[in-house]
mmCIF file of C-alpha atoms and ligand atoms in Angstrom:
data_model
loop_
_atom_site.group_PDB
_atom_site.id
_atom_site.type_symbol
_atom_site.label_atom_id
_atom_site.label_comp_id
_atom_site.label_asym_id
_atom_site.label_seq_id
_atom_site.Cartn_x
_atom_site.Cartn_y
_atom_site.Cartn_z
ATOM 1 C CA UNK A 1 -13.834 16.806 8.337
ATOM 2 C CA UNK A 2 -11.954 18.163 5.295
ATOM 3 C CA UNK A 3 -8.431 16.485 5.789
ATOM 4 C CA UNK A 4 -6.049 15.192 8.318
ATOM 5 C CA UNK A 5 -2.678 13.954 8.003
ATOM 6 C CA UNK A 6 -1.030 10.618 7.206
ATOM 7 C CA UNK A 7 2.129 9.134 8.418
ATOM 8 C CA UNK A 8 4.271 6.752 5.737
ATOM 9 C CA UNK A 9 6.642 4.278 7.584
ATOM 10 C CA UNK A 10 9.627 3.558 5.258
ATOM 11 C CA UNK A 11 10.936 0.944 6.984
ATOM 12 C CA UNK A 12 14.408 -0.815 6.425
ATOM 13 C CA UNK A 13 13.328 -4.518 6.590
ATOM 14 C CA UNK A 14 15.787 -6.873 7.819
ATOM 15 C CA UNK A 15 16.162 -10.551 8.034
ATOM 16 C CA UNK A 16 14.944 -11.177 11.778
ATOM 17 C CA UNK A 17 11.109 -10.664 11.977
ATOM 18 C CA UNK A 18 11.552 -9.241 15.943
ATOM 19 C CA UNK A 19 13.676 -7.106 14.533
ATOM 20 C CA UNK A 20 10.993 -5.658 11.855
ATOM 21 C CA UNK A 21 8.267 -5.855 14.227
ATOM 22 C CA UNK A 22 10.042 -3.421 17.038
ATOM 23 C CA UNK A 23 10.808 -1.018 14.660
ATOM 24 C CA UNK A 24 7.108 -0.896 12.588
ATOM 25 C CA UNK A 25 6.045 -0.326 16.652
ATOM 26 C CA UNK A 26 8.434 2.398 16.945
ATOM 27 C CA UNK A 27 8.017 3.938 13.448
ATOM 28 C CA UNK A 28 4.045 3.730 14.010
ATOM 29 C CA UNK A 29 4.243 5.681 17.080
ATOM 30 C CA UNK A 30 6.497 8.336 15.568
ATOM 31 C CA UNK A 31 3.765 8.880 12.708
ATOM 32 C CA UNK A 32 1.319 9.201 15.597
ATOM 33 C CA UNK A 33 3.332 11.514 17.620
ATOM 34 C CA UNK A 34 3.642 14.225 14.541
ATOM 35 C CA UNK A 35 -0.524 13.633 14.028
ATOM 36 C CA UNK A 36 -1.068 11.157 11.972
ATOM 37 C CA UNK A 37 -4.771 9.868 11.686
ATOM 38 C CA UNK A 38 -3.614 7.341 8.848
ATOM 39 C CA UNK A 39 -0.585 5.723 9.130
ATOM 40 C CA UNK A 40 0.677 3.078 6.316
ATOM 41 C CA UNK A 41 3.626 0.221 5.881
ATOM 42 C CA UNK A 42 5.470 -1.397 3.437
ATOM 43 C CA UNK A 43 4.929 -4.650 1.481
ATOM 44 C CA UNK A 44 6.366 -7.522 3.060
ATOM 45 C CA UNK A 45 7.614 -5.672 5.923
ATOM 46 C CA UNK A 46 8.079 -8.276 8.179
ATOM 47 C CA UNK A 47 9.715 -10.698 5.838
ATOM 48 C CA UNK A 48 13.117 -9.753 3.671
ATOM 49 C CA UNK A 49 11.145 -9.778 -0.039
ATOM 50 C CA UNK A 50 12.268 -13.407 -1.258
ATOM 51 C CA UNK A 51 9.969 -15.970 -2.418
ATOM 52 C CA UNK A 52 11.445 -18.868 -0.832
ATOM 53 C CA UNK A 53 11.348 -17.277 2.717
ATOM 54 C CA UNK A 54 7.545 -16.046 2.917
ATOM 55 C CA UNK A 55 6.255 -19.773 4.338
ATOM 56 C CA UNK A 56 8.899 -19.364 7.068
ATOM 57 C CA UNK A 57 8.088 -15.885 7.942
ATOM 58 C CA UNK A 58 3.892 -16.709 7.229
ATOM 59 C CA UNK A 59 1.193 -15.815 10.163
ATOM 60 C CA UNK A 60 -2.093 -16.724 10.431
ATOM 61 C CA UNK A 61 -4.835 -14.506 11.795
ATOM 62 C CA UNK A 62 -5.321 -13.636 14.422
ATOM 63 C CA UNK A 63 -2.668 -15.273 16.048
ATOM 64 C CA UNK A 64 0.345 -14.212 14.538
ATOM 65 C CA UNK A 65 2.519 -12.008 16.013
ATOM 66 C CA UNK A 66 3.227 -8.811 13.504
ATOM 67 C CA UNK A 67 -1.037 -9.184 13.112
ATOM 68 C CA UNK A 68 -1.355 -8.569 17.079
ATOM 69 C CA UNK A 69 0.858 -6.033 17.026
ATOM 70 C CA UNK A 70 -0.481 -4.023 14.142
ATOM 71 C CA UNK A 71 -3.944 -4.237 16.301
ATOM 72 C CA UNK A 72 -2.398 -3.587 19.463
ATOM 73 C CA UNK A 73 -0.691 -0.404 17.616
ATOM 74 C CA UNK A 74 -3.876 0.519 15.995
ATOM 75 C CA UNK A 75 -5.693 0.910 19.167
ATOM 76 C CA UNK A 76 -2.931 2.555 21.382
ATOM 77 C CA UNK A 77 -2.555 5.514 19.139
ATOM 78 C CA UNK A 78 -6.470 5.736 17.395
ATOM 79 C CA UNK A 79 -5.091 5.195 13.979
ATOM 80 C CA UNK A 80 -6.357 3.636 10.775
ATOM 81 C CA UNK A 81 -3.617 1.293 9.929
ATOM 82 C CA UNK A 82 -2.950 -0.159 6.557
ATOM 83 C CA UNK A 83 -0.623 -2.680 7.752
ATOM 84 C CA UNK A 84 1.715 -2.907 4.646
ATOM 85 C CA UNK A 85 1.901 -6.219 3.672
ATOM 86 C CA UNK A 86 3.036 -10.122 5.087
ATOM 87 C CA UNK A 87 2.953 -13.655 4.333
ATOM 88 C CA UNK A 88 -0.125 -14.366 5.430
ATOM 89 C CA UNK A 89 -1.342 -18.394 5.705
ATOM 90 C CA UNK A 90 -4.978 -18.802 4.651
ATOM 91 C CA UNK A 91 -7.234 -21.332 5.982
ATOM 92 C CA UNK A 92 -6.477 -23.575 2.998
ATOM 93 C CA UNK A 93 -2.362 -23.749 3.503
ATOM 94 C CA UNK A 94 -2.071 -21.229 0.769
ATOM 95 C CA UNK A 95 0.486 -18.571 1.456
ATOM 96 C CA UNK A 96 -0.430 -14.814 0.298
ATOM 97 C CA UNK A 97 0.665 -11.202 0.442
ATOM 98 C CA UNK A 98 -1.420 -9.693 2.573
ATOM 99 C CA UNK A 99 -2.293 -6.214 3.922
ATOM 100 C CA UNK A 100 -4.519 -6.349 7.237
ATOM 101 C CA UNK A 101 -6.390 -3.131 7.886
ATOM 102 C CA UNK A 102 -7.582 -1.906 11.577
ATOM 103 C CA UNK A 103 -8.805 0.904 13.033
ATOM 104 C CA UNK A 104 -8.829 3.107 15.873
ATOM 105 C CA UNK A 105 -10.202 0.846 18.171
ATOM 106 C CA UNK A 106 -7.889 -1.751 16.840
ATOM 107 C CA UNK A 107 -10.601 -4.178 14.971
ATOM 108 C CA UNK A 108 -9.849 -5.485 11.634
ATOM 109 C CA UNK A 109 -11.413 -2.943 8.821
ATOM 110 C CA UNK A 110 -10.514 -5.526 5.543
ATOM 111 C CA UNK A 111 -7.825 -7.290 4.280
ATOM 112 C CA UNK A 112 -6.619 -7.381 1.058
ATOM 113 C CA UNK A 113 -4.227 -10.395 -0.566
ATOM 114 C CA UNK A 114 -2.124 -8.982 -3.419
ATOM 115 C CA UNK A 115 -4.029 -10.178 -6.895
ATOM 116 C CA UNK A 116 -1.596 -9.845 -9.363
ATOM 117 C CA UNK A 117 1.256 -11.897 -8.549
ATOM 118 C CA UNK A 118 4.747 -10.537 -9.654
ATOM 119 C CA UNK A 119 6.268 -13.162 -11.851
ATOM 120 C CA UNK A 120 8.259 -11.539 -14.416
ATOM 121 C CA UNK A 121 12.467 -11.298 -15.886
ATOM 122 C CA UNK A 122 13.267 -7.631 -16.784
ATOM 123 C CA UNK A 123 16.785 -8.705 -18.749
ATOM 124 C CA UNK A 124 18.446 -5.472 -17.181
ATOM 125 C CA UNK A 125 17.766 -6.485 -13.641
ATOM 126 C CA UNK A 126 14.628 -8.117 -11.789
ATOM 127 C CA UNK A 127 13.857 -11.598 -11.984
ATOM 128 C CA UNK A 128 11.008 -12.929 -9.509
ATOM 129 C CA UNK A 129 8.553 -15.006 -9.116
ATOM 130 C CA UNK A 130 5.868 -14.659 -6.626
ATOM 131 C CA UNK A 131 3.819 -17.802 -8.049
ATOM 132 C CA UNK A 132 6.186 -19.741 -6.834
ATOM 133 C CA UNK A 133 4.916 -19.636 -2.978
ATOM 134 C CA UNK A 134 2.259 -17.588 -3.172
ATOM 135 C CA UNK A 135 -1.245 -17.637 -4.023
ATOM 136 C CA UNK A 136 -3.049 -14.685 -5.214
ATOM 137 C CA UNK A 137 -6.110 -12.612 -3.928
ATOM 138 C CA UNK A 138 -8.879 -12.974 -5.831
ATOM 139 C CA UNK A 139 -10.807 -9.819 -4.295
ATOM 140 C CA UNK A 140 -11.092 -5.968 -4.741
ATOM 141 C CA UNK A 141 -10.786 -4.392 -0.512
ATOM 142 C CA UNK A 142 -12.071 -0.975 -0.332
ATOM 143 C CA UNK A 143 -13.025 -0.770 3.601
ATOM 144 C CA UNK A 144 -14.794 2.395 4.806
ATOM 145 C CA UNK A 145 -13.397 4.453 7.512
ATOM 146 C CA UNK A 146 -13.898 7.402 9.827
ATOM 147 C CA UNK A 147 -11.614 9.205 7.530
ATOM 148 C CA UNK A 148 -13.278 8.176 4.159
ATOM 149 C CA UNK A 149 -12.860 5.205 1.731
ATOM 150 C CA UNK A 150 -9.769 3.541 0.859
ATOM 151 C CA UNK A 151 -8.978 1.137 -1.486
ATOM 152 C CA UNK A 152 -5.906 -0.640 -0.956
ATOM 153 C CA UNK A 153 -3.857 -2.862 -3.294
ATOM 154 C CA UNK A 154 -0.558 -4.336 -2.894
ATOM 155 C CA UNK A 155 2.982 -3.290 -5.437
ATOM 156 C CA UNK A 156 2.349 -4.694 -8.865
ATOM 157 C CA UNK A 157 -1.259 -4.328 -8.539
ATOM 158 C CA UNK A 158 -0.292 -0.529 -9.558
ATOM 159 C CA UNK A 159 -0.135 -1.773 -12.719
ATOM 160 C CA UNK A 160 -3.477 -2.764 -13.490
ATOM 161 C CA UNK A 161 -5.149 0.768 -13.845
ATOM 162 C CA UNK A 162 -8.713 -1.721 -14.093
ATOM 163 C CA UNK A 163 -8.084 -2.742 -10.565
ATOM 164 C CA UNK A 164 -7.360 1.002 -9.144
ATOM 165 C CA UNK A 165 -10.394 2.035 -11.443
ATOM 166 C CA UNK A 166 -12.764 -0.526 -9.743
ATOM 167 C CA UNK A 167 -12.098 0.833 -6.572
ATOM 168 C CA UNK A 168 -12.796 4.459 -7.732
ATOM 169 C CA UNK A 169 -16.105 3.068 -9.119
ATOM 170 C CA UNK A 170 -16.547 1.679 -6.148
ATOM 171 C CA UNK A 171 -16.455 5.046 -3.941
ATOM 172 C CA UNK A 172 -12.443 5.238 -3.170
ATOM 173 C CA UNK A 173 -11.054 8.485 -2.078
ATOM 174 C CA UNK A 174 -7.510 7.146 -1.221
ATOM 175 C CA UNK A 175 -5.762 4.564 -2.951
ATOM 176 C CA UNK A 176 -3.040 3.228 -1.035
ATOM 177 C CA UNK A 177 -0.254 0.572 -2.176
ATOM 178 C CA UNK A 178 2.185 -1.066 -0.013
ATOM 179 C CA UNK A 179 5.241 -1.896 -2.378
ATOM 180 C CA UNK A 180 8.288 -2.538 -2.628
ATOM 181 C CA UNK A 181 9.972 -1.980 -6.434
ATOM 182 C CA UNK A 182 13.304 -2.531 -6.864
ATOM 183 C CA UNK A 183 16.813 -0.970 -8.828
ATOM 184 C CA UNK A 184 15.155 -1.385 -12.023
ATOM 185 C CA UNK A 185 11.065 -0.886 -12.601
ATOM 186 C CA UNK A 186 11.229 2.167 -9.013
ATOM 187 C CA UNK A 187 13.391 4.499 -11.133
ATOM 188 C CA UNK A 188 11.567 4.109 -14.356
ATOM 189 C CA UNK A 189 7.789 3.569 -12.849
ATOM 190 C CA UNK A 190 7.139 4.035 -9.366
ATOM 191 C CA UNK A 191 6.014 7.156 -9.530
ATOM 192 C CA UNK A 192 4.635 7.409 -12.811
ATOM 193 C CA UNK A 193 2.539 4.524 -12.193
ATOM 194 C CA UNK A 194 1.947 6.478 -8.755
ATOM 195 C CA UNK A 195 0.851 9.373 -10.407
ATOM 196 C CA UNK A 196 -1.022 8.221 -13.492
ATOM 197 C CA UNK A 197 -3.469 6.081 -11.063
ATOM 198 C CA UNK A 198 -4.205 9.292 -9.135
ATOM 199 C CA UNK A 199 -4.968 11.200 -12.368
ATOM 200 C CA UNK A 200 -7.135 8.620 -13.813
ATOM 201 C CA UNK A 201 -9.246 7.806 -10.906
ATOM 202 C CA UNK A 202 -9.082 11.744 -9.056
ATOM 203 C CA UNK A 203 -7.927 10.033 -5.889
ATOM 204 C CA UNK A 204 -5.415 10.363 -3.474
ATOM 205 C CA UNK A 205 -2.784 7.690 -4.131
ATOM 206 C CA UNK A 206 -0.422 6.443 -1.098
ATOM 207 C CA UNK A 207 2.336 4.416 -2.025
ATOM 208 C CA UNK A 208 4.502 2.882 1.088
ATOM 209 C CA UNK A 209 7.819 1.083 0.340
ATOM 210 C CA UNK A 210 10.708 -0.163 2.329
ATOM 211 C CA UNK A 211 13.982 1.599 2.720
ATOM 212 C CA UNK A 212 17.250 0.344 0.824
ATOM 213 C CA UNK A 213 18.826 -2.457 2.455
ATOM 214 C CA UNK A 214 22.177 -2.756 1.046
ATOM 215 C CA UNK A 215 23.163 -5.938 2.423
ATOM 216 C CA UNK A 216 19.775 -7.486 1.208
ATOM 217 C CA UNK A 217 19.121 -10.093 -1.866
ATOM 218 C CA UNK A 218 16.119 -7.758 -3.492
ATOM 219 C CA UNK A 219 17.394 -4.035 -3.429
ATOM 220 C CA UNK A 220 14.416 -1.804 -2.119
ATOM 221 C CA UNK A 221 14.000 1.211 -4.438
ATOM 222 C CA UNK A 222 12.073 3.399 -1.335
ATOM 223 C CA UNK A 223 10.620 6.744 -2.557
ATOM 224 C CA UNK A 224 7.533 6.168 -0.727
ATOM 225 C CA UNK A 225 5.210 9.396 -1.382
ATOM 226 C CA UNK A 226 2.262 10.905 -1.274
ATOM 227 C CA UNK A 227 0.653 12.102 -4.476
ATOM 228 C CA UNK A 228 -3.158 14.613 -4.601
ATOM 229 C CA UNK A 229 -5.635 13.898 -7.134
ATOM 230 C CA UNK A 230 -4.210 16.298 -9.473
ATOM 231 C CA UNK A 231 -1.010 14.530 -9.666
ATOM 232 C CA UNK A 232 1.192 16.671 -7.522
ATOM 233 C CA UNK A 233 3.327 14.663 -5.293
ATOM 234 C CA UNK A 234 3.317 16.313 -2.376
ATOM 235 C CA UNK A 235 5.825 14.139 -0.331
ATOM 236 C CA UNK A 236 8.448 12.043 -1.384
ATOM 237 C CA UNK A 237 11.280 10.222 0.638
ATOM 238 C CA UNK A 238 14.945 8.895 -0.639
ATOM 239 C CA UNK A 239 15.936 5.303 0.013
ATOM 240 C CA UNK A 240 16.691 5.915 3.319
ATOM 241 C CA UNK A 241 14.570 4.716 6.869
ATOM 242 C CA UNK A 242 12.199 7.575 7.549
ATOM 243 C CA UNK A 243 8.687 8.186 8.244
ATOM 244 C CA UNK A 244 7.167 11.259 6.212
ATOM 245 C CA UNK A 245 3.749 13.154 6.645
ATOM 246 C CA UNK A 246 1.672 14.868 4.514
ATOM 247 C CA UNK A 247 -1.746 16.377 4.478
ATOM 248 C CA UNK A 248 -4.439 14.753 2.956
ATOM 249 C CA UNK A 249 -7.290 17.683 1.832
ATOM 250 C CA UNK A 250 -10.643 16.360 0.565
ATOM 251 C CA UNK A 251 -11.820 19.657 -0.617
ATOM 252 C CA UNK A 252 -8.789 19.403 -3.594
ATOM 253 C CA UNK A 253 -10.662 16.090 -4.433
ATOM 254 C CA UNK A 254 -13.700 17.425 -3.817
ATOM 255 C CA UNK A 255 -12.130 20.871 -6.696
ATOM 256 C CA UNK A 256 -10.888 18.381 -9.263
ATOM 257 C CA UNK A 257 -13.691 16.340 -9.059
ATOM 258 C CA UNK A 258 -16.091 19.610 -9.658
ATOM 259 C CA UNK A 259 -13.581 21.044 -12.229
ATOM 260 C CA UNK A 260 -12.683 18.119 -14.752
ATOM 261 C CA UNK A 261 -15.563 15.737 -14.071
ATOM 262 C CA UNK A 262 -13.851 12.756 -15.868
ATOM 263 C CA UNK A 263 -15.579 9.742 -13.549
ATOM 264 C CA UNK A 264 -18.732 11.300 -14.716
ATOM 265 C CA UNK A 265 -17.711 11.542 -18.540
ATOM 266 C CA UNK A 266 -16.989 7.910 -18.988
ATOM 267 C CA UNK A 267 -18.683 5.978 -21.790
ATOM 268 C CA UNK A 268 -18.616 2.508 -20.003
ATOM 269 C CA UNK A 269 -21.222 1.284 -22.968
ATOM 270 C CA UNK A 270 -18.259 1.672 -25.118
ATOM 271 C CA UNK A 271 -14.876 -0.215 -23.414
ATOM 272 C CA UNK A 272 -16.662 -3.791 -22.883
HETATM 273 N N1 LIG B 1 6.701 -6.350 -5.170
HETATM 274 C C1 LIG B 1 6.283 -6.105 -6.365
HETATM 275 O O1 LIG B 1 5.150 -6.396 -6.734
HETATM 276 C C2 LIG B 1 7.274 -5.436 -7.264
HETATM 277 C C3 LIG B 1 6.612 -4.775 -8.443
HETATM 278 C C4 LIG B 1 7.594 -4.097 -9.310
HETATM 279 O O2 LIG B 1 8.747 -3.916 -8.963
HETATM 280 C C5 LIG B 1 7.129 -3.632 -10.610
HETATM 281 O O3 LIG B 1 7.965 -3.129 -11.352
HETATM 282 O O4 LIG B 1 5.941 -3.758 -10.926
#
C-alpha cells in the first residue's frame, strides 16, 4: 500500500461534553464518507481547554463515555482513530491529557498522556498552567498500524524536537499532534513548529486543532494541516469547523528518505 487518505476533524468545542461528543460522531463519519483510512481530533476536544474544568469533564477507561464512542466510531467506519485528546483519570487519581488510539476493529492501539505540560505566561497574551490539574505522561506512544507507524504526541510536545526525534528513531512514519494553540504562539509557531518537525525527522506530520470558539475563555487558533516530509503543507484549514483530507503518499517518504539521507547521517556519538 503506498498511501491512503486522512480525514482532520476541526472541531468547534463547546462547553457541554454531549454536545462535543455528537459532533466528533458526526465529523468522524464525514471523514469516513470522503475515504478516510486515518481520521484524527483535537486536543481536549471534549472539554472547553481550561485547567480548572478537566477533573469535571475527566473519564476513565474504558468506561467513559467520549472513550466508548471513539471505539464504537472506530469500528463502524474501519478507521485508525487518533482520538485527539481528553482528561483522562488514571488509576492513581491523577488527571492527564490523553489521546486514546483504536483501530479498525475498534480495539485500543496505544495511548499517549501529553509529557510536557504547558505551564508558561507569554506577556502579549497566553497565560496557562496545565500543572495545575494535570499530571504528565511520562512515555514515548508510537503504536503500529495497518497503515504504518505513528507516533503521536499531544500540542506543546511539538516543541521538543527530542521527543518527535525519538519517535523517528523509533520507526515513525507519521507524526501526529492533537493541539490546540491559541491567538498568540498559532500565528507565530504552529506551523513552523509543524513543519520544522517534519523536516527534521522526514515524516509526515499531522497536526489536529479545534476551531475558534469566540465565545470561549482560551481562543482556539485552528489551522489544522497536513504537512509531507519535505515540508510542503499540503492542507491547511482557517479557524473555522471543518473536516479536511489529504493524501498521505509513502513513496515521497520513501524519495526524501533515498534523496537526502539525513536519519542515516547523524553522528549520535557526538550530541550526548
Ligand atoms: N495546548 C497546548 O499545549 C498549547 C501549546 C501552545 O500554544 C504553544 O505555544 O506551545
Amino acid at each position: 500500500m503506498s498511501g491512503f487518505t486522512v480525514g482532520i476533524c476541526q472541531l468547534g468545542v463547546v462547553a457541554d461534553k454531549n454536545a462535543n461528543i455528537l459532533k466528533a460522531q458526526q465529523m468522524i463519519a464525514e471523514a469516513a464518507k470522503r475515504g478516510s483510512r486515518l481520521v484524527v481530533l483535537p486536543e481536549m476536544f471534549n472539554c472547553p481547554y481550561q485547567s480548572e474544568l478537566f477533573p469535571q469533564y475527566a473519564e476513565t477507561y474504558p468506561d467513559g463515555p467520549t472513550i466508548a464512542m471513539l471505539a464504537e466510531c472506530a469500528e463502524k467506519h474501519k478507521v485508525i482513530l487518533i482520538g485527539g485528546s481528553i482528561p483522562e483519570r488514571g488509576e492513581s487519581g491523577n488527571i492527564y491529557n490523553t489521546s486514546f488510539i483504536f483501530n479498525e476493529w475498534g480495539e485500543l492501539l496505544g495511548r499517549h498522556r501529553k509529557v510536557h505540560l504547558f505551564d508558561v505566561a507569554i506577556k502579549s497574551g497566553t497565560i496557562f498552567q496545565e500543572s495545575r490539574t494535570l499530571a504528565g505522561g511520562n512515555s514515548v506512544t508510537l503504536v503500529e498500524t495497518s497503515l504504518g507507524n505513528i507516533g503521536v504526541g499531544i500540542c506543546y510536545d511539538v516543541r521538543f524536537p527530542e521527543l518527535a526525534r525519538t519517535m523517528a528513531l523509533k520507526g515513525a512514519e507519521i507524526l501526529v499532534y492533537p493541539g490546540a494553540f491559541g491567538p498568540v504562539t498559532g500565528p507565530a509557531h504552529w506551523e513552523l513548529l509543524m513543519r520544522a518537525r517534519a523536516v527534521d525527522n522526514q515524516v509526515y506530520i499531522i497536526g489536529a486543532a479545534p476551531a475558534l470558539n469566540a465565545a470561549a475563555e482560551y481562543k482556539a487558533y485552528g489551522h489544522s494541516l497536513v504537512v509531507d516530509p519535505w515540508a510542503r503543507v499540503l492542507a491547511i484549514a482557517n479557524e473555522e469547523e471543518t473536516v479536511i483530507t489529504s493524501k498521505i503518499d509513502f513513496r515521497t517518504l520513501e524519495r526524501v528518505r533515498d534523496e537526502l539521507p539525513l536519519l542515516r547521517h547523524r553522528k549520535p556519538e557526538l550530541y550526548r
